Short mmCIF file of C-alpha atoms in Angstrom, two decimals:
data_model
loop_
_atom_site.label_atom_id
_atom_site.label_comp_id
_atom_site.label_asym_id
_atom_site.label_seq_id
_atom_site.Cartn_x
_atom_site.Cartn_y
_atom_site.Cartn_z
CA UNK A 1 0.00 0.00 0.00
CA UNK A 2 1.46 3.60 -0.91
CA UNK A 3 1.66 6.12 2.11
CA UNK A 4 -1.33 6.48 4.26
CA UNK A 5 -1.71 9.83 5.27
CA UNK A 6 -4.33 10.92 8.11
CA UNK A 7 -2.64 14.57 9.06
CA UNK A 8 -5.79 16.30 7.73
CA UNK A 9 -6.26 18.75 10.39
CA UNK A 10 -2.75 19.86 10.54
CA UNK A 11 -2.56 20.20 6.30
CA UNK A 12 -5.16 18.49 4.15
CA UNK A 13 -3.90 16.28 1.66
CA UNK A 14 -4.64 15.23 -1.29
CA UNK A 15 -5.87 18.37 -2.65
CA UNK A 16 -9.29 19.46 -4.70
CA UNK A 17 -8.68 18.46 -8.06
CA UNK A 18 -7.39 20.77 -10.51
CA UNK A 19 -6.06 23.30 -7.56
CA UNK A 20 -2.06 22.69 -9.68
CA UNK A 21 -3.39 23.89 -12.67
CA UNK A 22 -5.05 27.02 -11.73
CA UNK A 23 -2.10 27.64 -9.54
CA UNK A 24 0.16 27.11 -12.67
CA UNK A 25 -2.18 28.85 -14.94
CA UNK A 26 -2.19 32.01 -12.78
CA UNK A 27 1.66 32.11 -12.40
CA UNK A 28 1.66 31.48 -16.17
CA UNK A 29 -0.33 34.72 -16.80
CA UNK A 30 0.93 38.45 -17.17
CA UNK A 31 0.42 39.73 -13.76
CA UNK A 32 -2.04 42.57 -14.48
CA UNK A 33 -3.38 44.37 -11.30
CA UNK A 34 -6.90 44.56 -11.11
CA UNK A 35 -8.03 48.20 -10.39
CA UNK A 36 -4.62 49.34 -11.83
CA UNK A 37 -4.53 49.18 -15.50
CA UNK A 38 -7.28 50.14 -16.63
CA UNK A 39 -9.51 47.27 -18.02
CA UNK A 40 -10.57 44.55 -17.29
CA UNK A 41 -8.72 41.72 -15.91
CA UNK A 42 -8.46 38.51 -14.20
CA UNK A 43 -8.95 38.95 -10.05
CA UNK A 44 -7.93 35.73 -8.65
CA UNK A 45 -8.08 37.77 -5.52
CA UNK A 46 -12.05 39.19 -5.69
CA UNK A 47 -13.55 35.81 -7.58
CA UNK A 48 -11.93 33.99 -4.18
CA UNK A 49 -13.35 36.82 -2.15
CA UNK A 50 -16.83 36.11 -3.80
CA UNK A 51 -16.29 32.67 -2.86
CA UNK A 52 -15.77 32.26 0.44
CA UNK A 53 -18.41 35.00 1.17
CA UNK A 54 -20.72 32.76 -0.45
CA UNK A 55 -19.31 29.98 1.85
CA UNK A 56 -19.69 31.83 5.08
CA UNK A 57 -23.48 33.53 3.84
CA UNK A 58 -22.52 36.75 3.88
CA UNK A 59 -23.90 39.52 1.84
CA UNK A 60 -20.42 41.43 1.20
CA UNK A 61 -17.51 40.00 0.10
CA UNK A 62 -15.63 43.12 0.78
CA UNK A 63 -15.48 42.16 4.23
CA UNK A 64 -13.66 38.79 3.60
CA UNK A 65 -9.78 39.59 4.32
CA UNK A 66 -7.27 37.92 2.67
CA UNK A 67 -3.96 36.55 4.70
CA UNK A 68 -1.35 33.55 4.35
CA UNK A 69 -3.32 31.52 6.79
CA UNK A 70 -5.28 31.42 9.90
CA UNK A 71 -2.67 32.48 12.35
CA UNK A 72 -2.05 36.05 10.12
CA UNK A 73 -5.64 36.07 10.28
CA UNK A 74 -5.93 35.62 13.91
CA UNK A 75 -3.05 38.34 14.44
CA UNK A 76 -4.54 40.94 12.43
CA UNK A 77 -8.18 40.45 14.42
CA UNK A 78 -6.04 40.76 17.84
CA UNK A 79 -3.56 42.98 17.34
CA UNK A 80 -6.17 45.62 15.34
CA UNK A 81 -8.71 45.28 17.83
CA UNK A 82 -9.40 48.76 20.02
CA UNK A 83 -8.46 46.94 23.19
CA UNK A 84 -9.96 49.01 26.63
CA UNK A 85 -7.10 49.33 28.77
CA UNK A 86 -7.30 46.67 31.39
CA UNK A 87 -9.72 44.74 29.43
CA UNK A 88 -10.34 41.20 29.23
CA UNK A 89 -10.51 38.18 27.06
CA UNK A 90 -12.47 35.43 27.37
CA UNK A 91 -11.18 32.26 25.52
CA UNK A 92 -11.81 28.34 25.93
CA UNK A 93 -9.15 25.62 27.58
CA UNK A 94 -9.21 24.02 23.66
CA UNK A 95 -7.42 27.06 21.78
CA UNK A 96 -4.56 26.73 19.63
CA UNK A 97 -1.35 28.99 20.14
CA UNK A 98 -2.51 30.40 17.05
CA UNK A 99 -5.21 32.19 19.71
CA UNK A 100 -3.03 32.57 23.17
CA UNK A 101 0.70 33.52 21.87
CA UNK A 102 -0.88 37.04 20.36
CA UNK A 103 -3.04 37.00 23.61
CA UNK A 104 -0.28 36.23 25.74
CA UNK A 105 1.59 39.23 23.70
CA UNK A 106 -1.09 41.69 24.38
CA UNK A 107 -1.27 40.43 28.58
CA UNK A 108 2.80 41.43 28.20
CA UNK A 109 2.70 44.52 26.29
CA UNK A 110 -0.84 46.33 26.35
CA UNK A 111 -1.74 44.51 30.17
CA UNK A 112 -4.67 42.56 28.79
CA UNK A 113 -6.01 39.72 31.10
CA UNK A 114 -7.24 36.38 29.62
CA UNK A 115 -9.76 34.03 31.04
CA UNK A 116 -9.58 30.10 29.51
CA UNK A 117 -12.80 28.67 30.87
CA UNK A 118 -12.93 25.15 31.21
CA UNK A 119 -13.42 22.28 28.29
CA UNK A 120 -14.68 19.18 29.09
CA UNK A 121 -13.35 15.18 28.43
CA UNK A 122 -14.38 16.57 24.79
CA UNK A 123 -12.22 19.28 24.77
CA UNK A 124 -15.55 21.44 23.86
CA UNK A 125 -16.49 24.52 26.38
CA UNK A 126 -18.45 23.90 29.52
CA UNK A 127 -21.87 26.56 28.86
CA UNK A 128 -22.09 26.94 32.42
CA UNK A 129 -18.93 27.78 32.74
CA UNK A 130 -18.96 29.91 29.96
CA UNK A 131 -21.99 31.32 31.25
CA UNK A 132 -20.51 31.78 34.81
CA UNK A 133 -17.18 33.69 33.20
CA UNK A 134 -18.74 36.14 30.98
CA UNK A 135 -21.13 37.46 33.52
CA UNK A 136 -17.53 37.74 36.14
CA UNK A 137 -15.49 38.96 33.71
CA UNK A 138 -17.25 41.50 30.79
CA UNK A 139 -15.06 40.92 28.24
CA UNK A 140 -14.84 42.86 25.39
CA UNK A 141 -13.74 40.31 23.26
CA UNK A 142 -14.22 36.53 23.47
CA UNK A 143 -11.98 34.18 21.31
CA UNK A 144 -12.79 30.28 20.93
CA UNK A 145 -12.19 27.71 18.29
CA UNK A 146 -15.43 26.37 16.50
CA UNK A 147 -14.01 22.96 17.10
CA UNK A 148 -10.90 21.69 19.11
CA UNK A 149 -7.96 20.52 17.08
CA UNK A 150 -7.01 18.09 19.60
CA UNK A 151 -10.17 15.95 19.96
CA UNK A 152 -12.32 17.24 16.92
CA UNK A 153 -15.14 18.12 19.63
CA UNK A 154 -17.47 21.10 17.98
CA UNK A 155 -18.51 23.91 19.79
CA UNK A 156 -21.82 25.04 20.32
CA UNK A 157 -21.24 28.49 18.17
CA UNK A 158 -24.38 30.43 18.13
CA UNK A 159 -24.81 29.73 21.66
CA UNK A 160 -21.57 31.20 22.95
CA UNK A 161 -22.16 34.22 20.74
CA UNK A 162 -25.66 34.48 22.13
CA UNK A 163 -24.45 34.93 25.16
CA UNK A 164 -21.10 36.93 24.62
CA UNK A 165 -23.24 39.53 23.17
CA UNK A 166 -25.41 39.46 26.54
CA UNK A 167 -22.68 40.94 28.21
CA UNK A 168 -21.30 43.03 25.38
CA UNK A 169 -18.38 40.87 24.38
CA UNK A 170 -17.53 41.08 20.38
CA UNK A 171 -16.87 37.43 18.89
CA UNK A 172 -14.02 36.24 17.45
CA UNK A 173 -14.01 32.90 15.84
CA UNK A 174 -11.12 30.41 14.87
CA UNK A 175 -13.07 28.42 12.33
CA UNK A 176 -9.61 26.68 11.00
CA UNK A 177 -10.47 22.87 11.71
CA UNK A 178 -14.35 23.44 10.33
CA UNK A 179 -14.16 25.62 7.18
CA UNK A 180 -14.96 23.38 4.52
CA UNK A 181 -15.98 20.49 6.87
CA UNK A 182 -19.07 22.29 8.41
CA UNK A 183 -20.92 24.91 8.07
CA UNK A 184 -19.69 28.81 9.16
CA UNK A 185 -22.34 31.28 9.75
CA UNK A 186 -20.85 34.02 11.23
CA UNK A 187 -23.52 36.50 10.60
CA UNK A 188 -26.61 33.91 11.62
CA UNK A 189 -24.51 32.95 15.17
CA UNK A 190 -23.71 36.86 15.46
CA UNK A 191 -20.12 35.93 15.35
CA UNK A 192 -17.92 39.44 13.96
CA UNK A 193 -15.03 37.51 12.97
CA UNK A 194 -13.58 34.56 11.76
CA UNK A 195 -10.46 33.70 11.13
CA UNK A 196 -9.83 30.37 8.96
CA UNK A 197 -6.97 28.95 6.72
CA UNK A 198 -7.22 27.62 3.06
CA UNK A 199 -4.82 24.97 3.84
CA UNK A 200 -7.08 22.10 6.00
CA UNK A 201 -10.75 21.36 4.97
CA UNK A 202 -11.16 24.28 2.18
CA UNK A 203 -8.61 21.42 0.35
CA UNK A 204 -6.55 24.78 -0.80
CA UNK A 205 -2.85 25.58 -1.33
CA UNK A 206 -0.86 26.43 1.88
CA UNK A 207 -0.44 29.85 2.20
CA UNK A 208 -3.97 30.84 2.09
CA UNK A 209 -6.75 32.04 4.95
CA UNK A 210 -8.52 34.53 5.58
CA UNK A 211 -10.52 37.03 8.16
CA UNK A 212 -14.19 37.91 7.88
CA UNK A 213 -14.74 41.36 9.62
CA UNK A 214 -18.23 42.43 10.58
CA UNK A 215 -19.72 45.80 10.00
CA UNK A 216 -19.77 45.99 13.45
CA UNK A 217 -15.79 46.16 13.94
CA UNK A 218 -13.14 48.58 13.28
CA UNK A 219 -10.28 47.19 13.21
CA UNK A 220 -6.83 49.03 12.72
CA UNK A 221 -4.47 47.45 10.55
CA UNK A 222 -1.74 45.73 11.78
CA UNK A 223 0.33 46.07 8.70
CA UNK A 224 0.72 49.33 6.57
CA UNK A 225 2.20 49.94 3.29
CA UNK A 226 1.56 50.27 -0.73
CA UNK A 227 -2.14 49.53 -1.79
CA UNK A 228 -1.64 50.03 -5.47
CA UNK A 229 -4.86 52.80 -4.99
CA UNK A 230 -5.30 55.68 -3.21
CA UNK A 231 -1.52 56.26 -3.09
CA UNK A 232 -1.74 59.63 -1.91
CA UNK A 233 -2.98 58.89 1.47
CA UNK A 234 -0.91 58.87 4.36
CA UNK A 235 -2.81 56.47 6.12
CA UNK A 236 -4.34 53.02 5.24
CA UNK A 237 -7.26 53.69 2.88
CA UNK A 238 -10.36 52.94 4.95
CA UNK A 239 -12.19 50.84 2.98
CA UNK A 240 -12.40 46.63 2.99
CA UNK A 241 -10.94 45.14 1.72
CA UNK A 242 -7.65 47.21 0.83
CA UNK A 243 -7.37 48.56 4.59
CA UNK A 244 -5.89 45.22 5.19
CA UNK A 245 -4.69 44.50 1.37
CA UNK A 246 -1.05 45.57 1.76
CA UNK A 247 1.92 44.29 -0.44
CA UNK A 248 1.60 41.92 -3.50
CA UNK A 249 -0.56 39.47 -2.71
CA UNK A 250 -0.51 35.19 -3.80
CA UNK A 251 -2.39 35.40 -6.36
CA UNK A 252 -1.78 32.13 -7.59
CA UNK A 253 -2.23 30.36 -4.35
CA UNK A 254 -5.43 32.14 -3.78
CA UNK A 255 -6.71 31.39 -7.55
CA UNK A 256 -6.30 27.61 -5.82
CA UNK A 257 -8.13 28.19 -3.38
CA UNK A 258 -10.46 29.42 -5.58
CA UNK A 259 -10.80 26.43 -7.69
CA UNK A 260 -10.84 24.16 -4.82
CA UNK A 261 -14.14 26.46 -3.49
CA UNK A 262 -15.71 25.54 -6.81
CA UNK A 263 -14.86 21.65 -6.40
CA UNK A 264 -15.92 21.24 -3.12
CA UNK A 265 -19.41 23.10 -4.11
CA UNK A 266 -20.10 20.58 -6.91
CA UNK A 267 -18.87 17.89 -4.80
CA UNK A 268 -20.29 17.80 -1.54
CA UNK A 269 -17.71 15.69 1.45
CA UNK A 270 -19.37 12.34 2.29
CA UNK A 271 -19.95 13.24 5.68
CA UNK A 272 -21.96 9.76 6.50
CA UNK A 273 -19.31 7.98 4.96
CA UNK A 274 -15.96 9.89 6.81
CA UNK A 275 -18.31 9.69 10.08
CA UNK A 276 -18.68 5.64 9.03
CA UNK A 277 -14.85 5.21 9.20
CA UNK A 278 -13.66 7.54 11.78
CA UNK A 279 -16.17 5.33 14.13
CA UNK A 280 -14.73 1.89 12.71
CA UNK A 281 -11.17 3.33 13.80
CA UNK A 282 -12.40 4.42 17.35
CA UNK A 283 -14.24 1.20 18.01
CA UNK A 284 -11.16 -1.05 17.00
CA UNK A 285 -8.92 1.30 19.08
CA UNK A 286 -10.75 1.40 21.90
CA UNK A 287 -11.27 -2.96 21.62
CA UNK A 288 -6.90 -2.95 21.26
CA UNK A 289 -6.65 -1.29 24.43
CA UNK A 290 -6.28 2.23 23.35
CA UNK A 291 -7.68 5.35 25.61
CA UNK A 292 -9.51 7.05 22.70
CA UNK A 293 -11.14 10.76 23.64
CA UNK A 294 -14.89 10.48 22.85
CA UNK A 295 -16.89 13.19 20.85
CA UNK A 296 -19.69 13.04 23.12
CA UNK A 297 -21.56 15.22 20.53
CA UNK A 298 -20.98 17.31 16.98
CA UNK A 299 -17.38 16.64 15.89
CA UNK A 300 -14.60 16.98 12.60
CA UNK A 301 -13.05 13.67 11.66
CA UNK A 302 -10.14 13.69 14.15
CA UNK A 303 -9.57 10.77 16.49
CA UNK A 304 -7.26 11.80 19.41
CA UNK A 305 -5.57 8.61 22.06
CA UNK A 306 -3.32 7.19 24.21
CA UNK A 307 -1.53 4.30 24.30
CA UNK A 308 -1.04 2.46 27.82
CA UNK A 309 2.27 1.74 28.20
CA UNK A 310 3.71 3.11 25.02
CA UNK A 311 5.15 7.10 24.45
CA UNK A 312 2.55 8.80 21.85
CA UNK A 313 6.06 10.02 19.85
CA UNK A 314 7.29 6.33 19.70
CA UNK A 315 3.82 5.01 18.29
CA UNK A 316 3.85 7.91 15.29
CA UNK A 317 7.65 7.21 14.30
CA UNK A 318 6.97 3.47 13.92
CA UNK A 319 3.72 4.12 12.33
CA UNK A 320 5.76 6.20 10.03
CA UNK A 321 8.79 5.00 9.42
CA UNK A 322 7.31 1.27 9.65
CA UNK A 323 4.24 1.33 8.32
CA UNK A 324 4.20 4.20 5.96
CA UNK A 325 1.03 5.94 7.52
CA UNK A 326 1.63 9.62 8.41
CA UNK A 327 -0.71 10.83 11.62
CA UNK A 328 0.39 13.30 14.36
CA UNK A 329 1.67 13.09 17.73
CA UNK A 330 2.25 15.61 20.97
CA UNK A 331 0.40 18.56 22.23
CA UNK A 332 -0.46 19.82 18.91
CA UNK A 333 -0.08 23.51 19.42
CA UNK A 334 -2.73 23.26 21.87
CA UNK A 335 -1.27 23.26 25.34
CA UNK A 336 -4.03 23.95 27.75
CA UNK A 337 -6.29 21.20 26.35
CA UNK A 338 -3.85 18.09 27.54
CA UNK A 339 -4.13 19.50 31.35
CA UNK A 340 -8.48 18.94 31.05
CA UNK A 341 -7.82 15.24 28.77
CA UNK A 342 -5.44 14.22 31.55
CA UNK A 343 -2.95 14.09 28.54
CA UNK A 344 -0.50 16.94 29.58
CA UNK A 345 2.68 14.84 29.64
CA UNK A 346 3.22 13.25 26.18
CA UNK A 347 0.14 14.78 24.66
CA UNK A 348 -1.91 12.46 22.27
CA UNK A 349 -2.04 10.40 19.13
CA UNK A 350 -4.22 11.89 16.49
CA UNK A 351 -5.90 10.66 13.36
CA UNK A 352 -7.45 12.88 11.65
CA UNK A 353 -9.22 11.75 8.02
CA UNK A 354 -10.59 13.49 4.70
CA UNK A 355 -12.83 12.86 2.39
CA UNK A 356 -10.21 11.04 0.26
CA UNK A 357 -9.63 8.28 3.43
CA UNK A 358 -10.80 4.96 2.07
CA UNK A 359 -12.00 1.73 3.74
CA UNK A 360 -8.90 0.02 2.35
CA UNK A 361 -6.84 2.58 4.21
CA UNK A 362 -8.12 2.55 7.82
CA UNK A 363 -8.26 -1.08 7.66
CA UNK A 364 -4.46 -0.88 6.56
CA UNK A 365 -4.18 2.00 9.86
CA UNK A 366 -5.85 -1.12 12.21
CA UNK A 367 -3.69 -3.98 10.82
CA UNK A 368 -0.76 -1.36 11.56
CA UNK A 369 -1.97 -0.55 15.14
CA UNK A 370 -2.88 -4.42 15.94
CA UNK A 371 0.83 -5.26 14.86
CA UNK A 372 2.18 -2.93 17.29
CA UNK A 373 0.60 -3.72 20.07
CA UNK A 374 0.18 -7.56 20.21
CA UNK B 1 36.41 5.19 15.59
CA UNK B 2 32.57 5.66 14.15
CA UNK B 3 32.11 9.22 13.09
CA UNK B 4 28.60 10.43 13.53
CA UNK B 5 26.07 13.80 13.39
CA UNK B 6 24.61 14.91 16.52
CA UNK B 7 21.32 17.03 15.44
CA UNK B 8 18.67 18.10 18.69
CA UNK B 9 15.44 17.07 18.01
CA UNK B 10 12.67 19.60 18.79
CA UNK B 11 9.08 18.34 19.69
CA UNK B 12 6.36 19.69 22.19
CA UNK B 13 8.17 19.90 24.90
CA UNK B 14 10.89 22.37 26.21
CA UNK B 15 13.02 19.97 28.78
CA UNK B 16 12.98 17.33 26.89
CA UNK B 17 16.57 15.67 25.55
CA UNK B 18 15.89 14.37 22.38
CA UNK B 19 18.93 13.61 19.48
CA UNK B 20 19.51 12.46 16.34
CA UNK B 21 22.70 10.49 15.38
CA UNK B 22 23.18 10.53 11.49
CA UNK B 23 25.72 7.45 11.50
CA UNK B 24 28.22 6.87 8.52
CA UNK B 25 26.64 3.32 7.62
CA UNK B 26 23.12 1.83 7.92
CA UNK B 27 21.49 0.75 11.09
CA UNK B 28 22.43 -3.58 10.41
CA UNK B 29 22.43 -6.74 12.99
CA UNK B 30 25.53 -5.62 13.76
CA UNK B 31 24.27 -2.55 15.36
CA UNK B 32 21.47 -4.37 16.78
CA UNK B 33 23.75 -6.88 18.57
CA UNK B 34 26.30 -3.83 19.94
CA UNK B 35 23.01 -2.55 20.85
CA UNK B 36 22.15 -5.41 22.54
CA UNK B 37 25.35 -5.39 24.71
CA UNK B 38 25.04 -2.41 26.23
CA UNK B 39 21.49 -2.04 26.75
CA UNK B 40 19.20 -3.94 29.38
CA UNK B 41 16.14 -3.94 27.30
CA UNK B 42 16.74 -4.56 23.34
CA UNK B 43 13.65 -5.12 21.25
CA UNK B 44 13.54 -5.26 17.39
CA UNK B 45 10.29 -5.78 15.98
CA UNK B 46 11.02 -7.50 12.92
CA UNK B 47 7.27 -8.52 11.71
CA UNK B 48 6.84 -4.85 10.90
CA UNK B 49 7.33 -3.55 7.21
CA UNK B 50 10.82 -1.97 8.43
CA UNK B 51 11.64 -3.72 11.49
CA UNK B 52 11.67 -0.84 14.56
CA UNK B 53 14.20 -1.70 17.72
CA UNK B 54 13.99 0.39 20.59
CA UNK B 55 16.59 0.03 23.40
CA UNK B 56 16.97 1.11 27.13
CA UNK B 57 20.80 1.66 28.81
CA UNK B 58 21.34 1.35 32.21
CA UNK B 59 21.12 4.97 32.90
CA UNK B 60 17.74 4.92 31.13
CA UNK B 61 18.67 6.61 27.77
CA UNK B 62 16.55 5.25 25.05
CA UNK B 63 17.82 4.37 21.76
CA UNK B 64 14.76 4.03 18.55
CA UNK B 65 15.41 3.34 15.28
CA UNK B 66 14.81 1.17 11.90
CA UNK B 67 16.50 -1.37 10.70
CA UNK B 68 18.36 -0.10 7.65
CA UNK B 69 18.02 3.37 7.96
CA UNK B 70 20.99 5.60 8.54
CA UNK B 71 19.74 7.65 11.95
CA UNK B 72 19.05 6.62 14.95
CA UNK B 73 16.72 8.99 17.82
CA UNK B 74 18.36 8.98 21.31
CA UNK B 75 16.49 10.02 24.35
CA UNK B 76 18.33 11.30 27.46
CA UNK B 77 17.06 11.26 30.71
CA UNK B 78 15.59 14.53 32.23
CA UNK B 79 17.67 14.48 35.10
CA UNK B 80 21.44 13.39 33.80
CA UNK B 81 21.18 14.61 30.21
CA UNK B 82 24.71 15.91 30.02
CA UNK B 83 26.20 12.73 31.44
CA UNK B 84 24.16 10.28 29.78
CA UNK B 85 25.19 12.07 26.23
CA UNK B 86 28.71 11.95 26.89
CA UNK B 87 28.46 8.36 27.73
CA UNK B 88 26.16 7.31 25.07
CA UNK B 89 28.35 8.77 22.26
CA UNK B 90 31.37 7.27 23.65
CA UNK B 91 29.67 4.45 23.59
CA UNK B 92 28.95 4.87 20.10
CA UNK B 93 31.97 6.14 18.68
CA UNK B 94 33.79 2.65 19.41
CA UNK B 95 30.62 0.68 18.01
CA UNK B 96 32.43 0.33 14.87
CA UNK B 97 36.12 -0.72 14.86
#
């Protein structure tokens, strides 16, 4: 069997058909700037724009930000946000660093306080808890994944917001292990912005993500420089979505991501079927001795466990380097998870499948897992 | 003497001792059976696609690997690190005379 890989929620691999050629294709192409030259020409840029406002339901694509990937994203929505001094931020015990290192920043530099509320053995947030923190605290801003990377456990969205906005709290939402795997509503579940990257379930080039920005928020930019238009300002025009357009963008990365937006629209995911396997693989697990996290509820495909008696970095290599199948190990940039899963020491190993995963190949992950422990 | 590369492997983890040892030759029975000697534990799983060995000294530095590749990982205890390296890799640099 050729290389199994199961890595999706770190990178998502394969691709969307036909992303290489319209990557190729672009770079191929005279660069002409749209808005620049005069006529009209190809905007990788706005037709990606149009298409991942369509995604997310929103009326104006304007409002859909462009960046390299989530964490840019997630940087620009923290960093340009008109932080109160002594304010605080409310975020879950399931974030990525993607979330706390530019909130652990701001607690250094601008004396911002942050508030993880408590996850349960799902790794998803605890609504009374939730509940309990925003009423102590006031935030202005609350941060949370949509779903945890760690144990693919999906948060109940339009809830939290619901009740963020009860106490005045804007939303921020880190929507990188659900874009393109579920759906993203941001304006239905009164969310103001979402970070996500092109790279996992949007089956894009790396190098691609994105910020959707609500009317609601005025953001400063966190970057400032040439804009191609209004080049006599001084200042960052004000308008979406060149406020936050600086530099010479990647256009043929994004014209990728573009082509995978239009796959995955005429090709809906086999959810029942991804759902079908990722069970299969936590059943066996679990029968082989393996602590497996359980969704307990609405969840990606990602399979997180233990091992008794075996180091979660010894049971990836030999998965790798034995067996050919490429899954993750450790923490997985999401430190403060581990210490509610009990898993804080070696951290876990995850599975997480795509679309692409066949039956063939989990059976081949079981075979591989049975070998190494009997 | 064996001549070797001694690379630190990052991972999660800040205190961990992790290293890689790119040797001049590939990882044989040979190995295995120096292995062997100067281990108390010496496994080599060879019903596995590439056969995986994973060894534990004395001082409980772990040594992983595959049969046939060229590096092998080398895990240092927490508490000795410094000692245990210098030991290991003067262990190593005489495992092929």
């Amino acid at each position: 069997m050729a290389a199994v890989y199961i890595n999706n929620a770190a990178t998502a691999w394969p691709k969307a058909p036909g992303i290489e050629k319209a990557v190729a294709d672009t770079i191929a192409e005279i660069p002409f700037h749209p808005g620049r030259t005069g006529f009209e020409v190809a905007d990788p840029e706005g037709d990606c724009r149009k298409r991942l406002a369509d995604l997310l339901q929103i009326d104006d694509s304007s409002r859909v930000i462009l960046t390299a990937n989530a964490t840019h994203a997630l940087n620009i929505a923290l960093h340009g946000f008109p932080w109160r001094e002594g304010a605080v931020a409310v975020v879950t015990g399931a974030e990525h660093n993607a979330v706390l290192r530019p909130l652990y920043f701001l607690r250094k530099h601008r004396n911002l306080r942050i508030e993880p509320v408590e996850v349960d053995c799902a790794g998803r947030v605890n609504m009374e808890k939730w509940e309990a923190a925003l009423k102590k605290y006031h935030p202005q801003l609350v941060a949370f994944t949509h779903a945890s990377n760690v144990t693919g456990g999906i948060n109940p969205v339009a809830d939290m917001c619901k009740l963020a906005k009860e106490v005045g709290a804007a939303t921020l939402l880190d929507a990188s292990q659900t874009m393109g795997f579920t759906e993203v509503l941001p304006q239905k579940w009164l969310v103001d912005m979402v970070a996500f990257t092109g790279h996992k379930y949007l089956l894009g080039p790396p190098g691609t993500g994105g910020l959707y920005i609500s009317p609601l928020i005025d953001l400063e930019p966190v970057w400032v420089g040439g804009t191609g238009i209004l080049s006599e300002l001084e200042e960052m025009p004000s308008d979406l979505p060149v406020r936050f357009d600086v530099g010479t963008s990647n256009s043929p990365a994004f014209a990728g991501l573009e082509q995978a937006l239009i796959w995955q629209r005429e090709n809906p995911a086999p959810t029942d079927e991804i759902e079908a396997r990722l069970r299969q693989l936590a059943a066996s697990l679990t029968e082989l001795g393996a602590r497996v996290i359980d969704w307990q509820g609405p969840h990606t495909p990602v399979l997180s466990f233990t091992l008794p008696g075996w180091d979660v970095e010894d049971v990836g290599e030999i998965l790798f380097k034995s067996f050919d199948i490429v899954c993750r190990t450790g923490l997985h940039c999401a430190p403060l998870v581990h210490g509610y899963l009990g898993t804080s020491q070696q951290g876990t190993i995850r599975f997480s499948l795509s679309r692409f995963t066949t039956d063939e190949e989990v059976e081949y992950v079981l075979s591989a897992m049975r070998g190494i422990i009997e | 003497m064996s001549h070797f590369e001694c690379k630190k492997v990052e991972n999660c983890f800040v205190s961990t001792a992790v290293f890689q040892y790119r040797l001049g030759y590939k990882i044989d029975d040979e190995f295995i059976n120096w292995l062997e000697k100067i281990s108390i534990t010496c496994k080599c799983r060879r019903d596995f696609p590439r056969p995986y060995f994973n060894a534990t000294l004395a001082d409980g530095t772990q040594v992983k690997g595959i049969l046939g590749d060229i590096a092998v990982k080398v895990v240092y205890p927490d508490n000795d690190s410094t000692m245990c390296k210098e030991a290991f890799e003067k262990n190593l640099s005489y495992c092929r005379q």
